[in-house]
Tab-separated table of C-alpha atoms in Angstrom:
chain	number	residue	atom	x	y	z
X	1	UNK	CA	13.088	-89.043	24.623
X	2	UNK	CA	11.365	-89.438	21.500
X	3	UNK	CA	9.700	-86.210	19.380
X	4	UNK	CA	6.887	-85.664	16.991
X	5	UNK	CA	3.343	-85.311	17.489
X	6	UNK	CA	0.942	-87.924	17.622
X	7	UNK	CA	-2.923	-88.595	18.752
X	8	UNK	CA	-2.694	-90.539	21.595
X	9	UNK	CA	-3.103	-91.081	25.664
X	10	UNK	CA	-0.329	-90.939	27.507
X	11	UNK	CA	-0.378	-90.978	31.728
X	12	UNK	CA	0.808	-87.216	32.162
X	13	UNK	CA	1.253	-84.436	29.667
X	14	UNK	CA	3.860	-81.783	31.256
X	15	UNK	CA	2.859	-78.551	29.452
X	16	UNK	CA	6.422	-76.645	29.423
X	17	UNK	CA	9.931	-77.770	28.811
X	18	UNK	CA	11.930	-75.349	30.463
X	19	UNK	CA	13.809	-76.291	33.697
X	20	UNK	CA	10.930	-77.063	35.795
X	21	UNK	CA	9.041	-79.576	33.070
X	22	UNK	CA	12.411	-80.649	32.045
X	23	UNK	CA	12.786	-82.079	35.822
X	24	UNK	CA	9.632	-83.325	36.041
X	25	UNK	CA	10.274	-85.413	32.981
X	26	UNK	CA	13.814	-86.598	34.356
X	27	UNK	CA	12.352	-87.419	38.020
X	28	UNK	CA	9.850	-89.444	36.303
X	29	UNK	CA	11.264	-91.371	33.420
X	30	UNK	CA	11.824	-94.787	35.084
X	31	UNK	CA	8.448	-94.725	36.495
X	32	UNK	CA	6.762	-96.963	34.149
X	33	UNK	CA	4.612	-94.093	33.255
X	34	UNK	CA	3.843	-92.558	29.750
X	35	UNK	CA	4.733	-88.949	29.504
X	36	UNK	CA	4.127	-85.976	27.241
X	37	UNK	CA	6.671	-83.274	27.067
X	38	UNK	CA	4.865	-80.115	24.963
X	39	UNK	CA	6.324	-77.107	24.306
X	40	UNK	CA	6.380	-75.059	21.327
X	41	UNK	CA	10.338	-75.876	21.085
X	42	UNK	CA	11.981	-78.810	21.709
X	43	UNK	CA	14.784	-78.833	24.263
X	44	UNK	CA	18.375	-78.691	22.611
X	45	UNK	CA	21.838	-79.218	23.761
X	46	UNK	CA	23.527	-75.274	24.328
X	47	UNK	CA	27.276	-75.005	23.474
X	48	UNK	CA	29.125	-72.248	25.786
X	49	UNK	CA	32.360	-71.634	27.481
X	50	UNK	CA	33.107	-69.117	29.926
X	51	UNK	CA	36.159	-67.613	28.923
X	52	UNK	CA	36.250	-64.262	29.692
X	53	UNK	CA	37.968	-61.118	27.467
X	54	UNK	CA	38.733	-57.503	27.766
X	55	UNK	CA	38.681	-54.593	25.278
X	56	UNK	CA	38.683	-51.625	27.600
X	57	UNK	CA	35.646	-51.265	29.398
X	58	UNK	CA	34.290	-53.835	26.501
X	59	UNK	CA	33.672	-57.688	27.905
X	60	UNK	CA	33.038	-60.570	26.325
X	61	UNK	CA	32.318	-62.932	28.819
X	62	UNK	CA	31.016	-66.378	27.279
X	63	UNK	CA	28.613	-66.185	30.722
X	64	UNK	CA	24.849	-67.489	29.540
X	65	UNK	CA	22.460	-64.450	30.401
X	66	UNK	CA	20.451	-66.156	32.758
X	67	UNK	CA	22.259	-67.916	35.806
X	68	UNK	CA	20.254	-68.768	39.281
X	69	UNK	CA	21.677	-69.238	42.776
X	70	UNK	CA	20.299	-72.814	43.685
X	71	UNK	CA	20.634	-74.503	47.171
X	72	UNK	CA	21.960	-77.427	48.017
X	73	UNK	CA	19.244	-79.654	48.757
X	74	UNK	CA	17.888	-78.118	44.928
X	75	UNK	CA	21.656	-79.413	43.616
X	76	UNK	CA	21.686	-82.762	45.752
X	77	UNK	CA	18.167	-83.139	43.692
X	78	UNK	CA	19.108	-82.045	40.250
X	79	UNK	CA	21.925	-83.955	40.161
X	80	UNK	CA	20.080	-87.446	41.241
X	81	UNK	CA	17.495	-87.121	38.351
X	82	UNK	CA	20.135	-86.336	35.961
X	83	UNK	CA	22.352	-89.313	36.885
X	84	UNK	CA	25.438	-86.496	35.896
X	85	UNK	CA	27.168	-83.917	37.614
X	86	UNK	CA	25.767	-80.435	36.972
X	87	UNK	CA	28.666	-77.933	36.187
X	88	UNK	CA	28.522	-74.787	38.977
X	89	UNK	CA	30.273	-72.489	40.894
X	90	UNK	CA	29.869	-73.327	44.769
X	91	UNK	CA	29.703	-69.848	47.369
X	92	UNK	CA	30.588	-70.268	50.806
X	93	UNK	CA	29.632	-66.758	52.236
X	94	UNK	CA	26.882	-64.242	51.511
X	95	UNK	CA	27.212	-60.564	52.155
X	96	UNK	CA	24.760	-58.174	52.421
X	97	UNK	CA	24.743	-54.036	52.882
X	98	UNK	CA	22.899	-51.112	52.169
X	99	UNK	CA	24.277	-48.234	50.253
X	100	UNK	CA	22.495	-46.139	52.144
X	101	UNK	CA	23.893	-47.468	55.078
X	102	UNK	CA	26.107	-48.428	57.238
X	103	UNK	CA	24.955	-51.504	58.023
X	104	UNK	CA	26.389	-55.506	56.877
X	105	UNK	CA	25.296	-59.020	57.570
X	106	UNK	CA	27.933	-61.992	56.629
X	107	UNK	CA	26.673	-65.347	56.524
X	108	UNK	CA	29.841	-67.957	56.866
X	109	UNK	CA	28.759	-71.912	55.232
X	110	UNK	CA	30.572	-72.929	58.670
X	111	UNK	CA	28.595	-71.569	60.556
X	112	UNK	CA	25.477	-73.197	59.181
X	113	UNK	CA	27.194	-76.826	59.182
X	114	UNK	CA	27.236	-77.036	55.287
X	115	UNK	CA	29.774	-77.226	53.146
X	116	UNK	CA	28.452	-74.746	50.563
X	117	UNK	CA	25.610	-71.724	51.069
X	118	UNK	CA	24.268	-72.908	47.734
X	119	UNK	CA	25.866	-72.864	43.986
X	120	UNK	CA	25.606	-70.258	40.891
X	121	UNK	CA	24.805	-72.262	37.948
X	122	UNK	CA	23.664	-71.196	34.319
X	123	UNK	CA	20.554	-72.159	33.500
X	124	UNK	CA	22.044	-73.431	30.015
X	125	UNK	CA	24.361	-75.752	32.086
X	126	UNK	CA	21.376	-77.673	33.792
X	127	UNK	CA	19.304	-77.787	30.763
X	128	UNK	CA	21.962	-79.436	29.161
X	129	UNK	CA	22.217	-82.226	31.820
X	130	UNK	CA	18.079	-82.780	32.324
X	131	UNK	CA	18.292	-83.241	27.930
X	132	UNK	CA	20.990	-85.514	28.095
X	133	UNK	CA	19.044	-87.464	30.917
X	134	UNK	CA	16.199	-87.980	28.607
X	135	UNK	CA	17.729	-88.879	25.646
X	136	UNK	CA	17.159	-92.661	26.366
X	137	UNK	CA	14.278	-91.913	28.615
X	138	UNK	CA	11.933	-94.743	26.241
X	139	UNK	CA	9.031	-93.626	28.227
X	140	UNK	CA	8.842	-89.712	27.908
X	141	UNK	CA	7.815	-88.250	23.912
X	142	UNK	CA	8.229	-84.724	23.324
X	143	UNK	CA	5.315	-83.137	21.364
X	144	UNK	CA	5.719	-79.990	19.718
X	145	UNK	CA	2.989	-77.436	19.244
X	146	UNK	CA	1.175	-74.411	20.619
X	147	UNK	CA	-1.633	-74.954	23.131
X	148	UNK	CA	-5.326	-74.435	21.818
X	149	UNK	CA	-7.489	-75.971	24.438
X	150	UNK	CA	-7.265	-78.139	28.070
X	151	UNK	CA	-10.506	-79.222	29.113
X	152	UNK	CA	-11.963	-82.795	31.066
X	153	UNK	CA	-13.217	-85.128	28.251
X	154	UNK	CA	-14.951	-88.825	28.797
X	155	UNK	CA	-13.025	-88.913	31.988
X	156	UNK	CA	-9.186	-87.645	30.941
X	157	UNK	CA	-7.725	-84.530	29.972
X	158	UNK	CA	-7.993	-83.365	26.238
X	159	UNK	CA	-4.747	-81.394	25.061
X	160	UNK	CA	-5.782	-79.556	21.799
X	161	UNK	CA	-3.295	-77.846	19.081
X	162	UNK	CA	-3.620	-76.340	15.693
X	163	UNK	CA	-3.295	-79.793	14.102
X	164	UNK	CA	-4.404	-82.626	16.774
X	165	UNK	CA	-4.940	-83.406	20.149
X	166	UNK	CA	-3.627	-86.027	22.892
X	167	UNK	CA	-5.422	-86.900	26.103
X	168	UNK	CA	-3.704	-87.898	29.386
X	169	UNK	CA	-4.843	-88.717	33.126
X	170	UNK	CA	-3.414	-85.679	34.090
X	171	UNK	CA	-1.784	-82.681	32.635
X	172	UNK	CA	0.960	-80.252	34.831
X	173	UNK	CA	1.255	-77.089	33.935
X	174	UNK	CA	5.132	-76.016	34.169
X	175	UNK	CA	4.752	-73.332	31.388
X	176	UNK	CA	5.769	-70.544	32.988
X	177	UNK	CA	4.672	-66.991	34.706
X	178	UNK	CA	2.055	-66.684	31.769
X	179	UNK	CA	0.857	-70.218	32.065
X	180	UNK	CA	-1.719	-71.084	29.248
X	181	UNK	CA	-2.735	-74.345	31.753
X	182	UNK	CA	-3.354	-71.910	34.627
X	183	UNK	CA	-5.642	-69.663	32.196
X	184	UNK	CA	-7.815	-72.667	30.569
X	185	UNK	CA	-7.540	-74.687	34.163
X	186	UNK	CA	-9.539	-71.500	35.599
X	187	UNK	CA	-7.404	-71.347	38.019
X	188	UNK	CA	-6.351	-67.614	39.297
X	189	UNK	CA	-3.708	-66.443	40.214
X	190	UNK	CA	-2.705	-63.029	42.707
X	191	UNK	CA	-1.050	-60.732	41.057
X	192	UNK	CA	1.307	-57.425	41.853
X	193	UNK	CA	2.730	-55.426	38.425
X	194	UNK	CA	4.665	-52.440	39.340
X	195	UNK	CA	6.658	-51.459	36.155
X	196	UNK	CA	9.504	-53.169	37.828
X	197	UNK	CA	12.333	-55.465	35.305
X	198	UNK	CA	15.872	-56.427	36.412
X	199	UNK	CA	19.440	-55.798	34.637
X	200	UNK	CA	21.540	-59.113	34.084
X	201	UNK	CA	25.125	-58.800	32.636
X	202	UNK	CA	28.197	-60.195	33.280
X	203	UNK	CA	30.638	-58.395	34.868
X	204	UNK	CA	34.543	-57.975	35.593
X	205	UNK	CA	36.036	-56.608	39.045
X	206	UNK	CA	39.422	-55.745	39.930
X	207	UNK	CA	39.298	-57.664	42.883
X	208	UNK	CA	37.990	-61.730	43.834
X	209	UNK	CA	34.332	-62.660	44.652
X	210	UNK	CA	36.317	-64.923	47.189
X	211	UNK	CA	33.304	-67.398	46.596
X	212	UNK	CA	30.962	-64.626	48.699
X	213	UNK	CA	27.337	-64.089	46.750
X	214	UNK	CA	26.965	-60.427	47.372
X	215	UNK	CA	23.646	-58.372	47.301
X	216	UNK	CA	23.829	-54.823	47.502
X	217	UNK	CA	20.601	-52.536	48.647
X	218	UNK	CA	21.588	-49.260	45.983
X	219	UNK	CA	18.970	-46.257	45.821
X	220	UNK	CA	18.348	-47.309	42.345
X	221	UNK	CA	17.399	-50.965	43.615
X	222	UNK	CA	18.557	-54.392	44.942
X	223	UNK	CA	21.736	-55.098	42.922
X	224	UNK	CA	23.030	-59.262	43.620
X	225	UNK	CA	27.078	-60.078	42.598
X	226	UNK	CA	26.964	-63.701	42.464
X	227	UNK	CA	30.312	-65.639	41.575
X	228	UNK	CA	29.634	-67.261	38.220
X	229	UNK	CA	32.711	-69.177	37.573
X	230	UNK	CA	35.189	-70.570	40.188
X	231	UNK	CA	38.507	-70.242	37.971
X	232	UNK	CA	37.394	-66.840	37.112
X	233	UNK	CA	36.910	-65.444	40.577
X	234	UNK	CA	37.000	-61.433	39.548
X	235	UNK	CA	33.633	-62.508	37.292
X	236	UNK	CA	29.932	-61.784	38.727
X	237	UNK	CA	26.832	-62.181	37.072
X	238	UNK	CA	24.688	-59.571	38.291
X	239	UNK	CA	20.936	-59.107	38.415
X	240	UNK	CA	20.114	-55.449	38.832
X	241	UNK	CA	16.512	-55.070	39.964
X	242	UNK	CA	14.979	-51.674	39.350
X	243	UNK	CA	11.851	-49.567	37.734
X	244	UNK	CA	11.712	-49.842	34.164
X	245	UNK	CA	12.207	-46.180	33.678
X	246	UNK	CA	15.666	-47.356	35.283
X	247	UNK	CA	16.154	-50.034	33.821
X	248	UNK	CA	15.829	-48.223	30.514
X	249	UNK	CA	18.880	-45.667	32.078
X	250	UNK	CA	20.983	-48.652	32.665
X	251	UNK	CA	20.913	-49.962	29.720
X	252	UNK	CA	21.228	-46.631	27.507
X	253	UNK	CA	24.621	-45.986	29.205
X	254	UNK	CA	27.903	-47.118	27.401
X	255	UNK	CA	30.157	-49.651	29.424
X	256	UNK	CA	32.155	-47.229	31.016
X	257	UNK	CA	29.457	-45.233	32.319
X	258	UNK	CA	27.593	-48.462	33.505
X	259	UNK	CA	30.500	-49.592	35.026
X	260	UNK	CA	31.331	-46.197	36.834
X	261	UNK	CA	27.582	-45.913	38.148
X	262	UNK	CA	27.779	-49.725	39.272
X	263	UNK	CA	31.018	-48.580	41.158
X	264	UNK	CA	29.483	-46.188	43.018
X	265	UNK	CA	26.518	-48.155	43.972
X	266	UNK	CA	28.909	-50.918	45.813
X	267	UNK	CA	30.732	-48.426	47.088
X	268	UNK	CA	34.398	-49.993	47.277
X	269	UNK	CA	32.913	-53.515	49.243
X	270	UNK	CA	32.958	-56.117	46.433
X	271	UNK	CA	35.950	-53.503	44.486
X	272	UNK	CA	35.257	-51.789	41.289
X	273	UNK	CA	33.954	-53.035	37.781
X	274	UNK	CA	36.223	-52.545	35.372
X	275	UNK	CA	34.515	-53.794	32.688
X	276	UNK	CA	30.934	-55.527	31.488
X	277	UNK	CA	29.330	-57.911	28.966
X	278	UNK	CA	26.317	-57.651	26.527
X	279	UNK	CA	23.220	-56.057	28.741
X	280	UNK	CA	20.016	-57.908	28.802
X	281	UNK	CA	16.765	-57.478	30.788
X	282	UNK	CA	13.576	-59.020	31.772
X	283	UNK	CA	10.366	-58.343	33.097
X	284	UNK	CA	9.762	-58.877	37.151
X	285	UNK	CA	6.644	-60.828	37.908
X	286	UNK	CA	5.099	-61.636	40.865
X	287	UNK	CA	2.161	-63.688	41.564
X	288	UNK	CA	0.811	-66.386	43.300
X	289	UNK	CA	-1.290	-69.372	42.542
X	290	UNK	CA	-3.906	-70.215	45.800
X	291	UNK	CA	-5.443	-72.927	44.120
X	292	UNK	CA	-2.755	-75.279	42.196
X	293	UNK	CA	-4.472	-78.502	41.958
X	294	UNK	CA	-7.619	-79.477	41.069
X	295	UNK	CA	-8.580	-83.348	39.547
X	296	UNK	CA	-6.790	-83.980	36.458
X	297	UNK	CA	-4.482	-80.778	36.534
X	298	UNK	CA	-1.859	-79.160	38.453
X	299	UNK	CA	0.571	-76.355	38.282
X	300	UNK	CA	4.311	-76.088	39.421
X	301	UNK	CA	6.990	-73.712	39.431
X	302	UNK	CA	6.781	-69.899	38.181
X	303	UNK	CA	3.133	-70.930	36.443
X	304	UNK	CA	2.195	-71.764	40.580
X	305	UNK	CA	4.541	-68.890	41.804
X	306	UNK	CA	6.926	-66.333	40.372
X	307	UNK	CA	8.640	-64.184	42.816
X	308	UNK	CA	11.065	-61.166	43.353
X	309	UNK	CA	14.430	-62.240	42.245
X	310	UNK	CA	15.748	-60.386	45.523
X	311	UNK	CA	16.502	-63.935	47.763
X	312	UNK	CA	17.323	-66.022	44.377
X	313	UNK	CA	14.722	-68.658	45.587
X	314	UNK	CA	12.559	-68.768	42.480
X	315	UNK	CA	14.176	-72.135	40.675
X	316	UNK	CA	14.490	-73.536	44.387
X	317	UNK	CA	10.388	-73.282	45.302
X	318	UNK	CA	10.558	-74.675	41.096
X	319	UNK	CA	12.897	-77.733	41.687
X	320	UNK	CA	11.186	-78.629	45.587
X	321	UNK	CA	7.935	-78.957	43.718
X	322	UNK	CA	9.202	-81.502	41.511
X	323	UNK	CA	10.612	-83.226	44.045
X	324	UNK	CA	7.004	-83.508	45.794
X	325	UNK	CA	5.233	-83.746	42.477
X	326	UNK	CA	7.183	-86.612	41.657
X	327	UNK	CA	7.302	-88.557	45.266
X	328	UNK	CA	3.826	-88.072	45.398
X	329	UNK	CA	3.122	-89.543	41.606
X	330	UNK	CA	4.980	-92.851	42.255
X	331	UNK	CA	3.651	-93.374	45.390
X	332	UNK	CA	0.366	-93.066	44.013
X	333	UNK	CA	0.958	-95.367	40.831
X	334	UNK	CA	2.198	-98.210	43.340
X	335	UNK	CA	-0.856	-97.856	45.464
X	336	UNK	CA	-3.191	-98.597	42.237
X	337	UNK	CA	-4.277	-94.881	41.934
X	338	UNK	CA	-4.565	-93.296	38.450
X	339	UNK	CA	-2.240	-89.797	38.224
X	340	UNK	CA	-4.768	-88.035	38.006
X	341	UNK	CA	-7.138	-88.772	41.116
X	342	UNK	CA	-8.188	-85.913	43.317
X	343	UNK	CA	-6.620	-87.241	46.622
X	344	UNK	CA	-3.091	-86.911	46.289
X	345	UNK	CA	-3.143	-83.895	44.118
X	346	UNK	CA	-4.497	-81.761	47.193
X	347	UNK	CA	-2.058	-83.617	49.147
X	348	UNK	CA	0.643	-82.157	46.878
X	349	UNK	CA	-1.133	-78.494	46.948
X	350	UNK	CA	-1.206	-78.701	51.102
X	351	UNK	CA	2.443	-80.127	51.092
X	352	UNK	CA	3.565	-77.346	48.799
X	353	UNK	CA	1.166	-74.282	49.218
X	354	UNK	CA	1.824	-72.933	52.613
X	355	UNK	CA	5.764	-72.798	52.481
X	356	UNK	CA	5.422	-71.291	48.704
X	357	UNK	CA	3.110	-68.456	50.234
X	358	UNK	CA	5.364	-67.827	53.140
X	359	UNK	CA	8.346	-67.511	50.882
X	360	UNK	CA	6.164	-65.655	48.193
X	361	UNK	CA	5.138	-62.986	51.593
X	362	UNK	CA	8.693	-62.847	52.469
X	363	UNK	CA	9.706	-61.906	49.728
X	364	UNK	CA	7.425	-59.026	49.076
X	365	UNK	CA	8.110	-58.091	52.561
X	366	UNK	CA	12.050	-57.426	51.648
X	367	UNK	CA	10.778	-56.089	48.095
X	368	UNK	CA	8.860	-53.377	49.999
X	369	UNK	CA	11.294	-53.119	52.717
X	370	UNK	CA	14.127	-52.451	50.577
X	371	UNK	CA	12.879	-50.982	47.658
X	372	UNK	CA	12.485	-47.344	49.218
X	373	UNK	CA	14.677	-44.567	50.039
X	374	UNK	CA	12.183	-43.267	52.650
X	375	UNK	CA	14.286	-42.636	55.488
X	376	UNK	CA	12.103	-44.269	58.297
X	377	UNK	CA	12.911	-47.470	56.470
X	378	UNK	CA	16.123	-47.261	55.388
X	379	UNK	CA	16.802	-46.729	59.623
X	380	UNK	CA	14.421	-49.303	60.285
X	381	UNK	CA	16.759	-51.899	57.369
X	382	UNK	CA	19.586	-51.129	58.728
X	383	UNK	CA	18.674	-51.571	62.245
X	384	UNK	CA	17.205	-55.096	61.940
X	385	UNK	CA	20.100	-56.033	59.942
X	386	UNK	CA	22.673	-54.789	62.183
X	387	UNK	CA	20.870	-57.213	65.399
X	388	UNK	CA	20.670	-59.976	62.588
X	389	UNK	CA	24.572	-59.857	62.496
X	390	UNK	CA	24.912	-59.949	66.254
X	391	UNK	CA	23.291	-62.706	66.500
X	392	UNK	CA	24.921	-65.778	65.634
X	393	UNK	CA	22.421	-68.337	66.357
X	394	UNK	CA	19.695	-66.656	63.706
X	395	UNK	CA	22.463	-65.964	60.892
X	396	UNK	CA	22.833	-69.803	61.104
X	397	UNK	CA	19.379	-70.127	60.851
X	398	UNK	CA	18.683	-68.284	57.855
X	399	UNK	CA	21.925	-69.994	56.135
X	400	UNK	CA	20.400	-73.276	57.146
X	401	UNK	CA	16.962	-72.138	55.311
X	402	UNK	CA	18.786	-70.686	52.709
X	403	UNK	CA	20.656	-73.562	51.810
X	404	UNK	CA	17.516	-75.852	51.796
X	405	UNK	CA	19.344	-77.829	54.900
X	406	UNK	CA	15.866	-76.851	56.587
């Protein structure tokens, strides 16, 4: 991958070089195709080990602050456009309660007919493959620079920045929840704020993870334990969803407090934490994108969808549209068709849109559903799961969905 900025055309400009343009870039780099990589900071090479250390109720983890729970059709993927392994910690078995319940659902990998339900990875970790993969990529430049202007001009799309411009055939917007390319594309999006940010931290139990992603339902919100490192069972990264005002709490209390109230929220099933790293939080924002395509420009990942973190399928409905954006693109360039032309683009929205809107509804369904304490719901949560985990045949189901084997 070469860098600098220059005034030219390339084939496709992917606005966005986080994981989702970073893909895009590595899926298409032998496809004879010239390709812009912009993004106000170029993509760099992170250096972290996860080695983890106690002082009291004090942790210093070396755990990268943002981890996702990809699937194993999203891993298979990743790690064929990298051409390298991608380091990650593999989870057999997924257990869900409610605190304020009785109720439990256990999903088994076995019982789905996969090896793994999916793999925790640090989002560090697969940046650092998808740069490594383009570091001889001869066809892909990064450009660095802020985003002026996207407009149609003499029959291509004009990029603008402070200092220049560069045209392309078509531009993809990967830039995020507060895509620039959606706002200048016209395109709009749906839209739910609800003062709502999640917790993430690294934390130590007293007990193994046992390779089991856990997600507890607590009355302050949806709190997921998800086994970061395999030779470091007793660590979870955790991603505490909640309402700012509790966020705020969460992260005002000292480690031992935070670590006490966490306790009590799990309630003895995952054991107790006896300790937690540096606390960080972010935003939650959900929207969705109806229209995603339109001639000469189309969105993917969190700038076409962001969802609840609640069912860790966010990088998932991210890394599945690369893998359509990108069949799609080389199928078009071998049947003579510019990347840009209108056909295949709203064969990439119809291929993509309806299963990112179910998944986007289903997960604002759960949101809903398990974000209140009224007690109609909480019996009506802990009913449906408790039929869910008599029901063999269905828990295989939703393992088999969740692990991208359907």
């Amino acid at each position: 991958m070469h860098g600098g900025r220059r005034v030219s055309h390339f084939d496709i400009a992917i606005v966005g070089a986080g994981l989702t343009g970073m893909a895009l870039a590595a899926a298409l780099r032998n496809a004879e195709l010239s390709i812009a990589l912009i993004d106000a900071e170029a993509p760099s090479l992170s250096e972290f080990a996860i080695s983890p250390a106690r002082d009291g109720f004090e942790l210093e983890s070396g755990v990268p602050a943002r981890v996702s729970a990809i699937n194993q059709r999203s891993m298979a993927f990743l790690t064929r456009i990298a051409g390298a392994p991608v380091p990650a910690s593999p989870y057999t078995h997924m257990h869900v309660w409610d605190q304020l319940g009785s109720a439990q659902i256990r999903f088994d990998a076995a019982d789905a007919g996969c090896a793994e339900l999916g793999f925790i990875v640090p989002n560090a970790a697969m940046i650092n493959v998808l740069v490594q993969s383009l570091e001889s990529a001869d066809h892909v430049t990064f450009v660095r620079g802020e985003i002026t202007s996207c407009e149609r001009e003499d029959g291509a799309m004009r990029v603008g920045f402070e200092t220049g411009a560069i045209t392309a055939d078509l531009v993809i917007g990967a830039d995020g929840g507060n895509s620039s390319i959606r706002r200048m594309a016209g395109m709009r999006s749906l839209k739910r704020e609800d003062g709502q940010s999640a917790v993430v931290a690294a934390v130590m139990l007293d007990r193994s993870l046992a390779a089991t992603a856990h997600q507890c339902f607590t009355a302050t919100g949806p709190l997921a334990l998800l086994p970061v490192a395999a030779e470091h069972p007793e660590l979870a990264s955790i991603v505490w969803s909640a309402a700012d005002v509790e966020v705020g709490r969460l992260l005002d209390l000292d480690a031992a407090e935070f670590c006490a109230e966490m306790t009590y929220c799990i309630g003895d099933e995952v054991g107790q934490a006896v300790s937690v790293d540096t606390r960080f939080s972010f935003p939650l924002r959900r929207q969705f994108t109806p229209q995603v395509a339109r001639r000469g420009v189309v969105l993917a990942g969190d700038a076409a969808h962001a969802i609840h973190p609640l069912g860790g399928q966010g990088v998932n409905l991210g890394f599945a549209d690369v893998e359509k954006l990108a069949e799609l693109t080389q199928a078009a360039v071998m049947a003579g068709e510019a990347p840009g032309d209108g056909s295949w683009l709203q064969e990439y929205a119809f291929a993509r849109g309806p299963y990112n809107a179910a998944v986007v509804g289903a997960m604002e369904a759960l949101s809903v559903l398990y974000g209140r304490t009224n007690p109609a719901l909480v019996f009506l949560r802990n009913r449906g799961m408790r039929i869910t985990n008599d029901l063999p045949f269905v828990k295989a189901q939703i393992a088999r969905v969740a692990s991208g084997m359907l």
